[in-house]
Tab-separated table of C-alpha atoms and ligand atoms in Angstrom:
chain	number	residue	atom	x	y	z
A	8	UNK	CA	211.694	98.261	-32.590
A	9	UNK	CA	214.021	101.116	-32.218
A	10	UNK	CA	213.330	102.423	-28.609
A	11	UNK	CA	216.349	103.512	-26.551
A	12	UNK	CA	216.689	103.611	-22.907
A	13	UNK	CA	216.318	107.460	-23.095
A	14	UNK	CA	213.042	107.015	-24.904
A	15	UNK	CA	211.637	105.738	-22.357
A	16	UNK	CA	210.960	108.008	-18.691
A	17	UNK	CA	212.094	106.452	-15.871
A	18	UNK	CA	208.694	106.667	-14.152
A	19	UNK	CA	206.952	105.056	-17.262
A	20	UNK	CA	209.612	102.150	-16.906
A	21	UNK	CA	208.735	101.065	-13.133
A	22	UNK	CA	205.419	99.526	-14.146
A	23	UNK	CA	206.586	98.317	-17.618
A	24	UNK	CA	209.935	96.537	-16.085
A	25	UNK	CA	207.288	95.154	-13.422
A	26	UNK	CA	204.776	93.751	-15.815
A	27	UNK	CA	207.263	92.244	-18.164
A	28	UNK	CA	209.096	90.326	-15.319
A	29	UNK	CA	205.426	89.423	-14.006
A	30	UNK	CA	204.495	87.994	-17.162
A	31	UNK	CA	207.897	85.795	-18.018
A	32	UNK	CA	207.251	84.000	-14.349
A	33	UNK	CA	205.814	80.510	-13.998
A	34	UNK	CA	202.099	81.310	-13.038
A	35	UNK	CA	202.110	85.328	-13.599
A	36	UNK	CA	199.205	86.713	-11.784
A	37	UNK	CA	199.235	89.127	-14.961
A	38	UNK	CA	200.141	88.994	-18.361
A	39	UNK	CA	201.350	91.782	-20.555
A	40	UNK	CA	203.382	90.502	-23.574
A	41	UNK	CA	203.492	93.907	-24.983
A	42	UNK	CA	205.401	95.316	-21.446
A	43	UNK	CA	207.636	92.221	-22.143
A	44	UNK	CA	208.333	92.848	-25.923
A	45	UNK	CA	209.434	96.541	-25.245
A	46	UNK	CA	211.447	96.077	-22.121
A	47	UNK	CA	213.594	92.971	-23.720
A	48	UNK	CA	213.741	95.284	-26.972
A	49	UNK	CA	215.453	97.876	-24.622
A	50	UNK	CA	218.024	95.772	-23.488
A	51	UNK	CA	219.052	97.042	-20.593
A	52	UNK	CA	219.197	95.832	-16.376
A	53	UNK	CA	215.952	97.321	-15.384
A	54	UNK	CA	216.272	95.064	-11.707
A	55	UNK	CA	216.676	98.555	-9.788
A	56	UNK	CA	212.995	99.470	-11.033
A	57	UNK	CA	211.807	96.140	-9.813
A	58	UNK	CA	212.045	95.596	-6.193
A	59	UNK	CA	209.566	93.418	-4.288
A	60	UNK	CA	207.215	95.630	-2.557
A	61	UNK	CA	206.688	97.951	-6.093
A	62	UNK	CA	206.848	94.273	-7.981
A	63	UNK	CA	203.562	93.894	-5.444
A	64	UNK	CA	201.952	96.939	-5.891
A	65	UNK	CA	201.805	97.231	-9.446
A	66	UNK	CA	200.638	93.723	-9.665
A	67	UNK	CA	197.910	94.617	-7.167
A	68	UNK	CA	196.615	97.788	-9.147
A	69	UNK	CA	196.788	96.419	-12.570
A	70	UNK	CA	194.155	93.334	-11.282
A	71	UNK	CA	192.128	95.868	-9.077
A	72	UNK	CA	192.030	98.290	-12.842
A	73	UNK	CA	191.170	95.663	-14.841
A	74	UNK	CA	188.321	94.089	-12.864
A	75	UNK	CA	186.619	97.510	-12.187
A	76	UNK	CA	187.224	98.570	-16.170
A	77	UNK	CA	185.987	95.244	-16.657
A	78	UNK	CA	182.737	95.801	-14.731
A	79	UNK	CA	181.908	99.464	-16.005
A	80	UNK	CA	182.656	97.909	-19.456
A	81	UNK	CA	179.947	95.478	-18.753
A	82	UNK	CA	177.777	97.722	-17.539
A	83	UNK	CA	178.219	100.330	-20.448
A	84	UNK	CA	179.061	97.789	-22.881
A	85	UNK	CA	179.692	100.937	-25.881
A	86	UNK	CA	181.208	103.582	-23.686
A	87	UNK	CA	184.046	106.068	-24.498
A	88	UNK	CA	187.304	104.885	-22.407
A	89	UNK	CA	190.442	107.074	-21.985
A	90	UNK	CA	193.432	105.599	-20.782
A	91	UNK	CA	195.175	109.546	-19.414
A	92	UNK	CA	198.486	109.359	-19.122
A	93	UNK	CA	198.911	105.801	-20.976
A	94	UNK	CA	202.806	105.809	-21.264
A	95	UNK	CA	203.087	102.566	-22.686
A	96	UNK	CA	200.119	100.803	-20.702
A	97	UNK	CA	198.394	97.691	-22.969
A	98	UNK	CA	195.114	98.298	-20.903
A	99	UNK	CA	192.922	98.205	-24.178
A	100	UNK	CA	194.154	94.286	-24.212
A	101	UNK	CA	192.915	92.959	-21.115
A	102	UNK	CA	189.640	94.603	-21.256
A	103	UNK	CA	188.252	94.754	-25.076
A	104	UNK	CA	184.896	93.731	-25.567
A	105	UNK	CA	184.638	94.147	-29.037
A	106	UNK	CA	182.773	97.090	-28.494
A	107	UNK	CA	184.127	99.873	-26.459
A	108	UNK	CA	186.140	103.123	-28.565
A	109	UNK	CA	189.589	103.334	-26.537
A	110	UNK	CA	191.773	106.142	-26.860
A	111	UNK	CA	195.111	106.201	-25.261
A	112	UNK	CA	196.256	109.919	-24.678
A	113	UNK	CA	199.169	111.423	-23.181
A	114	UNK	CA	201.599	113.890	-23.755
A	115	UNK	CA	202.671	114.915	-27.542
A	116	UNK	CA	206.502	113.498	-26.474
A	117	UNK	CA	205.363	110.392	-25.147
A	118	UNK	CA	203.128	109.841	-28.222
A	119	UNK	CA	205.742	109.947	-30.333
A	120	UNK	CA	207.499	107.288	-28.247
A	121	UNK	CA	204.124	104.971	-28.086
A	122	UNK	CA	203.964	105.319	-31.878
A	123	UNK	CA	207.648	103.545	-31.913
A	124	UNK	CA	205.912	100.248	-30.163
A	125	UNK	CA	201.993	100.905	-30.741
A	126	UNK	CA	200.110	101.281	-33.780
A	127	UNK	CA	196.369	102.527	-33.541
A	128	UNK	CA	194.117	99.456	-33.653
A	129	UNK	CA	190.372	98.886	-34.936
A	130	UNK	CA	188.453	101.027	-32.280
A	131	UNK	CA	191.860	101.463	-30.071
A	132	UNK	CA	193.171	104.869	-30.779
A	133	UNK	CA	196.123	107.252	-29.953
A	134	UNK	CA	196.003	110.708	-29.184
A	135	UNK	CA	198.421	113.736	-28.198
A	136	UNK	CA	196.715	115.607	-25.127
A	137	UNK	CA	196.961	116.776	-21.685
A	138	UNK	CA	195.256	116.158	-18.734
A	139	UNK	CA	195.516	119.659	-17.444
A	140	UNK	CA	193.621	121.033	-20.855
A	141	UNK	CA	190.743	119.957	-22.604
A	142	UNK	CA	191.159	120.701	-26.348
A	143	UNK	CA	192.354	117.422	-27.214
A	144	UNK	CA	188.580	115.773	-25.697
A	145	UNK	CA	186.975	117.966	-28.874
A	146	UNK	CA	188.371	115.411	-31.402
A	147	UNK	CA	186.727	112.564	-29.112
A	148	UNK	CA	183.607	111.209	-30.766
A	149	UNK	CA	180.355	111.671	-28.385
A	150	UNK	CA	179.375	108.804	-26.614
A	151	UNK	CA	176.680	108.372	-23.600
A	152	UNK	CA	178.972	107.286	-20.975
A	153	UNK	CA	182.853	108.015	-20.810
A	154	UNK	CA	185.357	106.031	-18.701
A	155	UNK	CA	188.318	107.770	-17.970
A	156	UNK	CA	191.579	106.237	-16.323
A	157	UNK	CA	194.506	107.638	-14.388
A	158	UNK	CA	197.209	104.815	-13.593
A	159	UNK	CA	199.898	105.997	-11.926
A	160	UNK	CA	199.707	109.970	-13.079
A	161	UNK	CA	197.591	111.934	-10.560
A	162	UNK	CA	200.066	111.439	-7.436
A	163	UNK	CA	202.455	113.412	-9.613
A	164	UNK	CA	200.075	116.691	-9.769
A	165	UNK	CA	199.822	119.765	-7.232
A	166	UNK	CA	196.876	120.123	-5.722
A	167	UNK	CA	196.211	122.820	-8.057
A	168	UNK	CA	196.732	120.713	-10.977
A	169	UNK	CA	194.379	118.119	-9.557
A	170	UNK	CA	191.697	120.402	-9.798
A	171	UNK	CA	192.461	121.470	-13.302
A	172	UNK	CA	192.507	118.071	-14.351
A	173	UNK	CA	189.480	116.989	-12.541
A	174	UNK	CA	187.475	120.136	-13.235
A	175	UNK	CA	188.563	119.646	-17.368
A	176	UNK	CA	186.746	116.147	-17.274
A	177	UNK	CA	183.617	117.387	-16.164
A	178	UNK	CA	183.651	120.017	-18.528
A	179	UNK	CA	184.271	117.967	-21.134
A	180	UNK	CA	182.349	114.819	-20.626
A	181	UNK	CA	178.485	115.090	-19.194
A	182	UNK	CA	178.784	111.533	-18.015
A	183	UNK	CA	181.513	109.301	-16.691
A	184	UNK	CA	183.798	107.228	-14.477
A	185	UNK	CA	187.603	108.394	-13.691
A	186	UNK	CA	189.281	105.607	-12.078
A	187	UNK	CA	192.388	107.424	-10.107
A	188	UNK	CA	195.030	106.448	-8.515
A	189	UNK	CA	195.309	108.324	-5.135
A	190	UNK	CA	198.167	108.114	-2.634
A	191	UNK	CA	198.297	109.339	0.955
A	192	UNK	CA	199.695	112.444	2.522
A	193	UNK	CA	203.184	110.433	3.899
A	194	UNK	CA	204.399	109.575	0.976
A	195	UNK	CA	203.844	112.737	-0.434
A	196	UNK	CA	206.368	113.856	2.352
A	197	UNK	CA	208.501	110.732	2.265
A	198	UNK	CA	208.420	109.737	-1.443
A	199	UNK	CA	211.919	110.067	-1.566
A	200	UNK	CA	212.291	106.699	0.826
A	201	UNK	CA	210.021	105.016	-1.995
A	202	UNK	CA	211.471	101.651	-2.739
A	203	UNK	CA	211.685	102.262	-7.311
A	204	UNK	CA	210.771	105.910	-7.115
A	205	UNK	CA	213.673	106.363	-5.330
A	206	UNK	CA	215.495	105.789	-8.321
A	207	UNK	CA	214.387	108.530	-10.416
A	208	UNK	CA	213.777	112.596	-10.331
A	209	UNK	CA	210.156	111.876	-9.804
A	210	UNK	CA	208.673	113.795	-6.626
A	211	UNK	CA	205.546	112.558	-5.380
A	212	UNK	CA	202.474	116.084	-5.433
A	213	UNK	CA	199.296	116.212	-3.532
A	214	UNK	CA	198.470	113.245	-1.581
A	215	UNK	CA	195.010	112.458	0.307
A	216	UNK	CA	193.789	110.659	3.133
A	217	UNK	CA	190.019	110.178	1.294
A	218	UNK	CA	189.064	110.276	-2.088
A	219	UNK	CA	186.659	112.709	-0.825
A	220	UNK	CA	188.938	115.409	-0.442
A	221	UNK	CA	188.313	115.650	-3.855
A	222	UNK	CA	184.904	116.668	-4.363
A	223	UNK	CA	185.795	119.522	-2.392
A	224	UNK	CA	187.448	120.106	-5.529
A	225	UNK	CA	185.018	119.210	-7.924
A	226	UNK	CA	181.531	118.883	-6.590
A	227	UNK	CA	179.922	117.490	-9.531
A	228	UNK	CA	181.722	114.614	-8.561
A	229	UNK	CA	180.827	111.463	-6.279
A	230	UNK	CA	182.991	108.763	-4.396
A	231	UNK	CA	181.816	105.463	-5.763
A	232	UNK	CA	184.063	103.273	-3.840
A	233	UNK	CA	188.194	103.486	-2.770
A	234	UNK	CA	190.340	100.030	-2.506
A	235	UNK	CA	193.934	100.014	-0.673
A	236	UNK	CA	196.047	98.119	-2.955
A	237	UNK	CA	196.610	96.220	0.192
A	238	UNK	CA	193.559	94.556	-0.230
A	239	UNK	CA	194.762	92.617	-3.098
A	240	UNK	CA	198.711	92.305	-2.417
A	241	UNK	CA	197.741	90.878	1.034
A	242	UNK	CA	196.173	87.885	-1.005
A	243	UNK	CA	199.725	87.004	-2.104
A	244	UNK	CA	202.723	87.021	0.966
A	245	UNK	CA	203.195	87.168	3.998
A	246	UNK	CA	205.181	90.774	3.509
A	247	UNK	CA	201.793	91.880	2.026
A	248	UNK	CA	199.710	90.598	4.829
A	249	UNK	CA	202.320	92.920	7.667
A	250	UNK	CA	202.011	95.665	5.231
A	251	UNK	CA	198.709	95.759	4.853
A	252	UNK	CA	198.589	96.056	9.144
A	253	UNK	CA	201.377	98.112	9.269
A	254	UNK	CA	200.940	100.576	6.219
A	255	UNK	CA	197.533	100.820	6.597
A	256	UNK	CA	196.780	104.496	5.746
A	257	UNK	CA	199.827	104.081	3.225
A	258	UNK	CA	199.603	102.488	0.465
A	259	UNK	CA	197.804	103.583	-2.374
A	260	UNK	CA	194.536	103.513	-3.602
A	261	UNK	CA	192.085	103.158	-6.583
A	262	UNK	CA	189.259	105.262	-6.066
A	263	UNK	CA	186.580	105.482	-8.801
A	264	UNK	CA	184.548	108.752	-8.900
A	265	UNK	CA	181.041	109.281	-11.139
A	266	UNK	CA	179.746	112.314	-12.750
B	14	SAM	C1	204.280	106.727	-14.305
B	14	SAM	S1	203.769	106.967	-15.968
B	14	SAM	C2	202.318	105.926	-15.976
B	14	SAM	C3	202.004	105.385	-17.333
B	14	SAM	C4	200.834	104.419	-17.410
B	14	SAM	N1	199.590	105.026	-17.007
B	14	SAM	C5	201.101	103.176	-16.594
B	14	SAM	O1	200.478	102.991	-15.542
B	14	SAM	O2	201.933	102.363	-17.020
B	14	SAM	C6	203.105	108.627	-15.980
B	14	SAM	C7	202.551	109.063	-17.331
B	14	SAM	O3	201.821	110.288	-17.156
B	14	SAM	C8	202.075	111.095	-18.291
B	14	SAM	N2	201.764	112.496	-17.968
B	14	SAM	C9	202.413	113.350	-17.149
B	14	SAM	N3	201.828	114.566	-17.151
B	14	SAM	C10	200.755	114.474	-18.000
B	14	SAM	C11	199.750	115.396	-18.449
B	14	SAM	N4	199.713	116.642	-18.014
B	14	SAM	N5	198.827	114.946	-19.321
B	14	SAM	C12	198.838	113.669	-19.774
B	14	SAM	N6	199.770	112.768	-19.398
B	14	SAM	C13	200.716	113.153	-18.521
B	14	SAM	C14	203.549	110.853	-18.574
B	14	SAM	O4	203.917	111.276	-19.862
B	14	SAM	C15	203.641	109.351	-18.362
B	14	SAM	O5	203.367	108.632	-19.539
């Protein structure tokens, strides 16, 4: 593999360093060999990107992806999926069906990084595109339903850019799911106290209160549901269980939207 450290951006290496140090621990509550493979490739102390309450939260939102990808996929056993914004996220993995046409898209430069690690797979697919322009969704084959997903890329957009992005998957797609990650309005003011953030020249861009604020955006969209990842990292510690009382209104959220 011949990734480097600077291959890799820093805010693409917080869930990766996460889910490979999940997975290499007695009972991992996930398992992503392919996180594992590149960050041991890389070589490098990545324990500055892992700190516990992150280490919980991306635990928390990979299970609470997974399970609703799984259930659309069930539902919609042939649909489209889009993993937006992939980096290097494996989601294609824990979700396949044998059925589904995956592509992972993202940015031209972090293509070319993904096709270091990745190669395209029988129905699994990658793709250079952004989410803040459609032309890329003209090479997508057409499908009935379309399943789009947004891990950890939408609470680095304006508001502005929000609305690009969500009005561009309307446009392009006449049916689908976008599973987003949403974050609130505080740590959009104090993302600079965030505990792995913290660590890189990421800023933190529009956050909400309610997924609803954005159908004020895009009305053709509706709320389908919106889970705190504290529901699922207060399963796990007692840290999780205070935070989830505490930092109620603060942690982030999936929220899954239907057109
Ligand atoms: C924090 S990483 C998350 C990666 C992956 N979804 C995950 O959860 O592991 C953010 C990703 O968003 C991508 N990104 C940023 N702006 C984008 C845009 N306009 N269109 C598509 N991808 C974008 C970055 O290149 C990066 O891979």
């Amino acid at each position: 593999m011949d990734l480097t450290f600077g291959d890799v951006q820093e805010t693409a290496l917080i869930p990766l360093a996460i889910k490979a140090s999940e997975t290499a621990r007695e009972n991992a509550r996930i398992v992503d060999f392919k996180a594992k493979e590149i960050i041991d490739a890389l070589g490098v102390d990545v324990s500055k990107y892992d700190p516990f309450m992150s280490h919980e939260g991306v635990v928390a939102r990979t299970i609470l992806y997974r399970d609703e990808l799984k259930r659309l996929i069930e539902k919609y056993p042939d649909a489209l999926c889009v993993n937006l914004g992939c980096g290097f996220d494996d989601k294609f993995t824990q979700v396949d069906n044998g059925r589904i046409t995956w592509f992972d898209v993202d940015l031209p430069d972090q293509i070319e990084k993904r096709r270091k690690v990745y190669s395209d797979r029988d129905r699994c697919t990658m793709l250079e595109g952004s989410a803040l322009d459609g032309e890329w969704t003209k090479q997508l084959p057409k499908h009935d339903m379309n399943i789009v997903v947004m891990e950890g890329v939408l609470e680095y957009f304006s508001k502005g850019q929000v609305k690009t992005c969500i009005n561009m998957l309307c446009d392009s797609f006449e049916h689908g799911y976008l599973l987003a990650e949403l974050h609130s309005p505080f740590l959009e003011k104090n993302g600079n106290h965030h505990d792995a953030v913290k660590h890189t020249n990421a800023t933190f861009g529009w956050g909400t209160k309610s997924g609803l604020e954005y159908l004020e955006l895009e009305p053709r969209m509706r709320l389908i549901s919106e889970t705190s990842y504290n529901e699922e990292m207060k399963k796990y510690s007692i840290r999780g269980k205070i935070f989830a009382i505490i930092g109620k209104n603060i942690n982030n959220r999936l929220a899954v939207f239907e057109w």
